[in-house]
XYZ file of C-alpha atoms in Angstrom:
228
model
C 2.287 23.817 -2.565
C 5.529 23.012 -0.340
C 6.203 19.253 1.204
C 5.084 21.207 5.110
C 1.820 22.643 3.990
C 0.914 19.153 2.506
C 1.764 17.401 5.890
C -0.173 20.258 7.705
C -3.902 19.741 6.053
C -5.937 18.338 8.239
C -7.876 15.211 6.235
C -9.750 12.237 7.509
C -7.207 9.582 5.494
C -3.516 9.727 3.599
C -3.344 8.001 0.697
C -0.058 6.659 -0.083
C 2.206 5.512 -3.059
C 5.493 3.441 -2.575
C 8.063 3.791 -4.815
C 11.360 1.370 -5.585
C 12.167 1.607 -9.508
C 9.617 1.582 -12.229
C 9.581 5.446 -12.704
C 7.398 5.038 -15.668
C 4.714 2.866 -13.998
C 4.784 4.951 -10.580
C 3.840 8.231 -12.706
C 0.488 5.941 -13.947
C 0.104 5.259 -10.177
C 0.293 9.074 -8.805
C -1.473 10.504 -12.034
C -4.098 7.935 -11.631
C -4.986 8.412 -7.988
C -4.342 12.324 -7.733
C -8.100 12.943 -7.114
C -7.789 10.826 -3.792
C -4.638 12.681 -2.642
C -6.281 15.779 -3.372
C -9.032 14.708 -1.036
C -6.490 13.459 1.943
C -2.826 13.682 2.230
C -1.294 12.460 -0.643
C 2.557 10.803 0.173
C 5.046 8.881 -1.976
C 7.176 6.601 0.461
C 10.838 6.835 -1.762
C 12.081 3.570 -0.819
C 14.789 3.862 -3.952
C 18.131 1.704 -3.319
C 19.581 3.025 -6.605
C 19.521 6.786 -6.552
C 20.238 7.331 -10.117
C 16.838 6.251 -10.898
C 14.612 9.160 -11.540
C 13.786 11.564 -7.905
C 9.776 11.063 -7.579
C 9.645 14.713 -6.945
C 10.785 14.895 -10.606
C 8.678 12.259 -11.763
C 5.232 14.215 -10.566
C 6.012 17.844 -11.183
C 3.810 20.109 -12.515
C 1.035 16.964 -12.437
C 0.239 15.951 -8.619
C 2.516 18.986 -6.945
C -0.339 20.260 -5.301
C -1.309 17.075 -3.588
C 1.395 15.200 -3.072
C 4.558 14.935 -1.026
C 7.438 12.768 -0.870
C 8.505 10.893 2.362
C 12.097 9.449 1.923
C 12.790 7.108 4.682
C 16.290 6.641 6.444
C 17.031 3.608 5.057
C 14.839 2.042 2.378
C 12.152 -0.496 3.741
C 11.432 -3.759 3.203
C 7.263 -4.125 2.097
C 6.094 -5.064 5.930
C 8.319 -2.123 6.969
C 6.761 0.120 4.616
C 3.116 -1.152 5.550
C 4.275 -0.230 9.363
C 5.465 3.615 8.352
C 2.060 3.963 6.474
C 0.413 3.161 9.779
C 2.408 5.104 11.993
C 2.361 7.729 9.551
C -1.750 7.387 9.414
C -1.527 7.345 13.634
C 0.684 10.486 13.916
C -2.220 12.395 11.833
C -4.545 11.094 14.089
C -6.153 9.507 10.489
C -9.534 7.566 10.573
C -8.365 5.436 7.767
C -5.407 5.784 4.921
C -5.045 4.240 1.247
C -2.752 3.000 -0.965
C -1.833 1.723 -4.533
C 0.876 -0.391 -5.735
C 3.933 1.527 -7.390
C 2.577 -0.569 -10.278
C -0.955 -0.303 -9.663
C -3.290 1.921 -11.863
C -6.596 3.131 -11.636
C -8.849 4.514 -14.386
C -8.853 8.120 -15.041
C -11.267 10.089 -12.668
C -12.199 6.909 -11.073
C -10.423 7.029 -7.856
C -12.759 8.389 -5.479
C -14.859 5.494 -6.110
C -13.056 3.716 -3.130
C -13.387 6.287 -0.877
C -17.482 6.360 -1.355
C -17.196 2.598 -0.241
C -15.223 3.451 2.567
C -17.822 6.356 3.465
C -20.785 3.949 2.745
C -19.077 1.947 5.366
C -18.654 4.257 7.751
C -22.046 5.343 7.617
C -23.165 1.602 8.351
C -21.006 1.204 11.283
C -19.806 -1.656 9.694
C -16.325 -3.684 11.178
C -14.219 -3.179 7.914
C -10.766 -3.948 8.446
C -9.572 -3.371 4.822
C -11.783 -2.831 1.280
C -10.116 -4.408 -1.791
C -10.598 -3.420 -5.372
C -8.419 -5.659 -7.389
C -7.564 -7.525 -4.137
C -5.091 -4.908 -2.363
C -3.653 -2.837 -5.223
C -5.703 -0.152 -4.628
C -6.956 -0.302 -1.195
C -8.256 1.140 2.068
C -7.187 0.191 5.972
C -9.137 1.025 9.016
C -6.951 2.965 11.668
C -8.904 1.077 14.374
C -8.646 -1.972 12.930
C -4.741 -1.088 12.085
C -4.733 -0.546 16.029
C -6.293 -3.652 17.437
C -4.131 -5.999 14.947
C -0.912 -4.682 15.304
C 2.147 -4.058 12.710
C 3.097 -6.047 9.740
C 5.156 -8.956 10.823
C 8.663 -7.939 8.954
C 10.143 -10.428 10.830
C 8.779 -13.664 9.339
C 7.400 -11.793 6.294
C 9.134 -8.845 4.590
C 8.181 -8.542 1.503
C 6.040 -11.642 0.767
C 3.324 -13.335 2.683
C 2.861 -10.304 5.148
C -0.921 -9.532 3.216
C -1.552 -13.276 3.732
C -0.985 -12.981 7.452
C -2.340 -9.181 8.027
C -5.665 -9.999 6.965
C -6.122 -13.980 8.241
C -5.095 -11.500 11.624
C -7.794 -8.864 10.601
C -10.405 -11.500 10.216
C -9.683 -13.570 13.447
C -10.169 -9.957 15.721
C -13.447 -9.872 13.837
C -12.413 -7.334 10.726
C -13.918 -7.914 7.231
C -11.197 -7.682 4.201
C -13.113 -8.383 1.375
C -13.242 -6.727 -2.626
C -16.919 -4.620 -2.803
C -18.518 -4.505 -6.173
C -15.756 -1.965 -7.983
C -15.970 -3.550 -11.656
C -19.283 -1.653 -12.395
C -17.672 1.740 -11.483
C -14.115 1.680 -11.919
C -10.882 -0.226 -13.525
C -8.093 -1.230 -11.355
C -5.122 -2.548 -13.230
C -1.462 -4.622 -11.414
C 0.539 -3.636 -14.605
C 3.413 -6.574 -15.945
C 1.107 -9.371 -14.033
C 2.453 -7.604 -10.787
C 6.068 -7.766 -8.668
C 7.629 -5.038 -11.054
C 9.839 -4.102 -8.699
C 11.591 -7.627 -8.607
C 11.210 -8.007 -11.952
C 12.591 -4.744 -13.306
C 15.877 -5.637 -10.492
C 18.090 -8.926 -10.810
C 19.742 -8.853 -7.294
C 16.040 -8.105 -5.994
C 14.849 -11.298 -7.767
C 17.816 -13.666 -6.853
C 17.364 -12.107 -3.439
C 13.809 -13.197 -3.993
C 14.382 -16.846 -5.114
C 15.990 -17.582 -1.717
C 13.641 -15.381 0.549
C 10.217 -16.883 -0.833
C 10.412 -20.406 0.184
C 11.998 -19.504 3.425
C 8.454 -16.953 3.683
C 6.647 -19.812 2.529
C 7.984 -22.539 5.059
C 7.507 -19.799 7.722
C 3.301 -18.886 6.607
C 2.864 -22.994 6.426
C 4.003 -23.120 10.332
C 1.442 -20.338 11.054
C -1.556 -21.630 9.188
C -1.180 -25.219 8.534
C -4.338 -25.247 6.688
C -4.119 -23.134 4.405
C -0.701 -24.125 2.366
C-alpha cells in the first residue's frame, strides 16, 4: 500500500512509533504493534539526526508495509515536539483518540489490541480518560478531547524530560484520569535496556543530557513544589 492511501483511511485513532537510532529495537516496536496500525493509521515519526542509520521504510518492509507509513519531519524534534506533531497529526484526521509506543517499547505478539478494548470499554462508559497506561506510557492511549482542553507539550521548559510529568499532573487538574488499567493478565509490555535507548545508544545525546536534566529538573521543582 503507498504512504497516500495510508494517510487517506479513514480510522477512529493513529497509532504512532517515533524513531531516533535503535533500528533493531524500533523493528520489535512496529512488528509488535502492527495489529493496532492495521486497525488505525499506523505512522513512524523519523526523527533520525544521523542519516546513515538504517531508513525505517527499510527497516519494516515486507512486515508492516501495509499499515504503516513514515512521517519525516523538517527538522528532527525534540520528545515534547514530537508529542505536539502526534496531536496535531491526530487533530488534522479529525481522530477520537491516537496511540503510541516507545521506539524501545515492545509488546507481546498478538497482544496489541488489548489497549484498544480498554480504550473502547471506556468509551462505552463515558468515562473522562485523559490517557490509559500499560507499563506507565510505553504503550499508551491519549484522548483527542482531553489532548484539546490541556493544550501542547510544554517544549519549552521540558523537551525531552519531565514533559509526561507535567502533561498528566495538567490532565488530572482539568479533571482527566491517567492511570495503568489491569494489562498484566492479558498482555506483556516491555521498555527494553531499562529505557532511554536513544541517549544511551548516542554520546553527544547523553552529555547533551547530563546538562539538560537538572536544568528540567530545577524547572518541574518551580512548577510543583510538592512533588520534588
Amino acid at each position: 500500500m503507498e504512504k497516500s492511501k495510508i494517510w487517506e483511511k479513514q480510522a477512529e485513532f493513529i497509532h504512532f512509533v517515533p524513531y531516533v537510532n535503535c533500528p533493531d529495537l524500533l523493528e520489535k516496536a512496529i512488528l509488535s504493534t502492527c495489529d493496532t496500525a492495521s486497525k488505525g493509521i499506523g505512522v513512524i515519526i523519523d526523527n533520525r539526526s544521523d542519516l546513515t542509520l538504517p531508513d525505517p521504510k527499510d527497516i519494516f518492509a515486507g512486515k508492516g508495509d501495509d499499515c504503516f507509513m513514515v512521517f519525516t519531519p523538517d527538522v528532527p524534534l525534540t520528545t515534547a515536539q514530537t508529542m505536539n506533531l502526534m496531536k496535531k497529526l491526530a487533530t488534522e484526521k479529525a481522530c477520537k483518540f491516537f496511540t503510541w509506543i516507545h521506539g524501545d517499547g515492545e509488546v507481546a505478539e498478538g497482544s496489541s489490541l488489548v489497549l484498544i478494548d480498554e480504550v473502547e470499554r471506556a468509551n462505552a462508559a463515558a468515562e473522562k480518560w485523559g490517557c490509559i497506561f500499560t507499563l506507565y506510557d510505553i504503550y499508551s492511549a491519549f484522548n483527542m478531547e482531553a489532548c484539546r482542553a490541556v493544550g501542547d507539550w510544554d517544549w519549552l521548559r521540558f523537551p525531552y524530560y519531565f514533559l509526561d510529568n507535567d502533561y498528566y499532573n495538567r490532565m488530572r487538574c482539568a479533571g482527566y484520569t491517567c492511570e495503568e488499567f489491569d494489562w498484566r493478565k492479558k498482555m506483556n509490555v516491555q521498555h527494553h535496556n531499562g529505557s532511554s535507548s536513544t541517549i544511551k545508544n548516542d554520546p553527544v545525546r547523553m552529555r547533551v543530557n547530563d546538562y539538560l536534566w537538572p536544568v528540567q529538573q530545577r524547572l518541574f521543582k518551580e512548577k510543583y513544589p510538592n512533588e520534588i
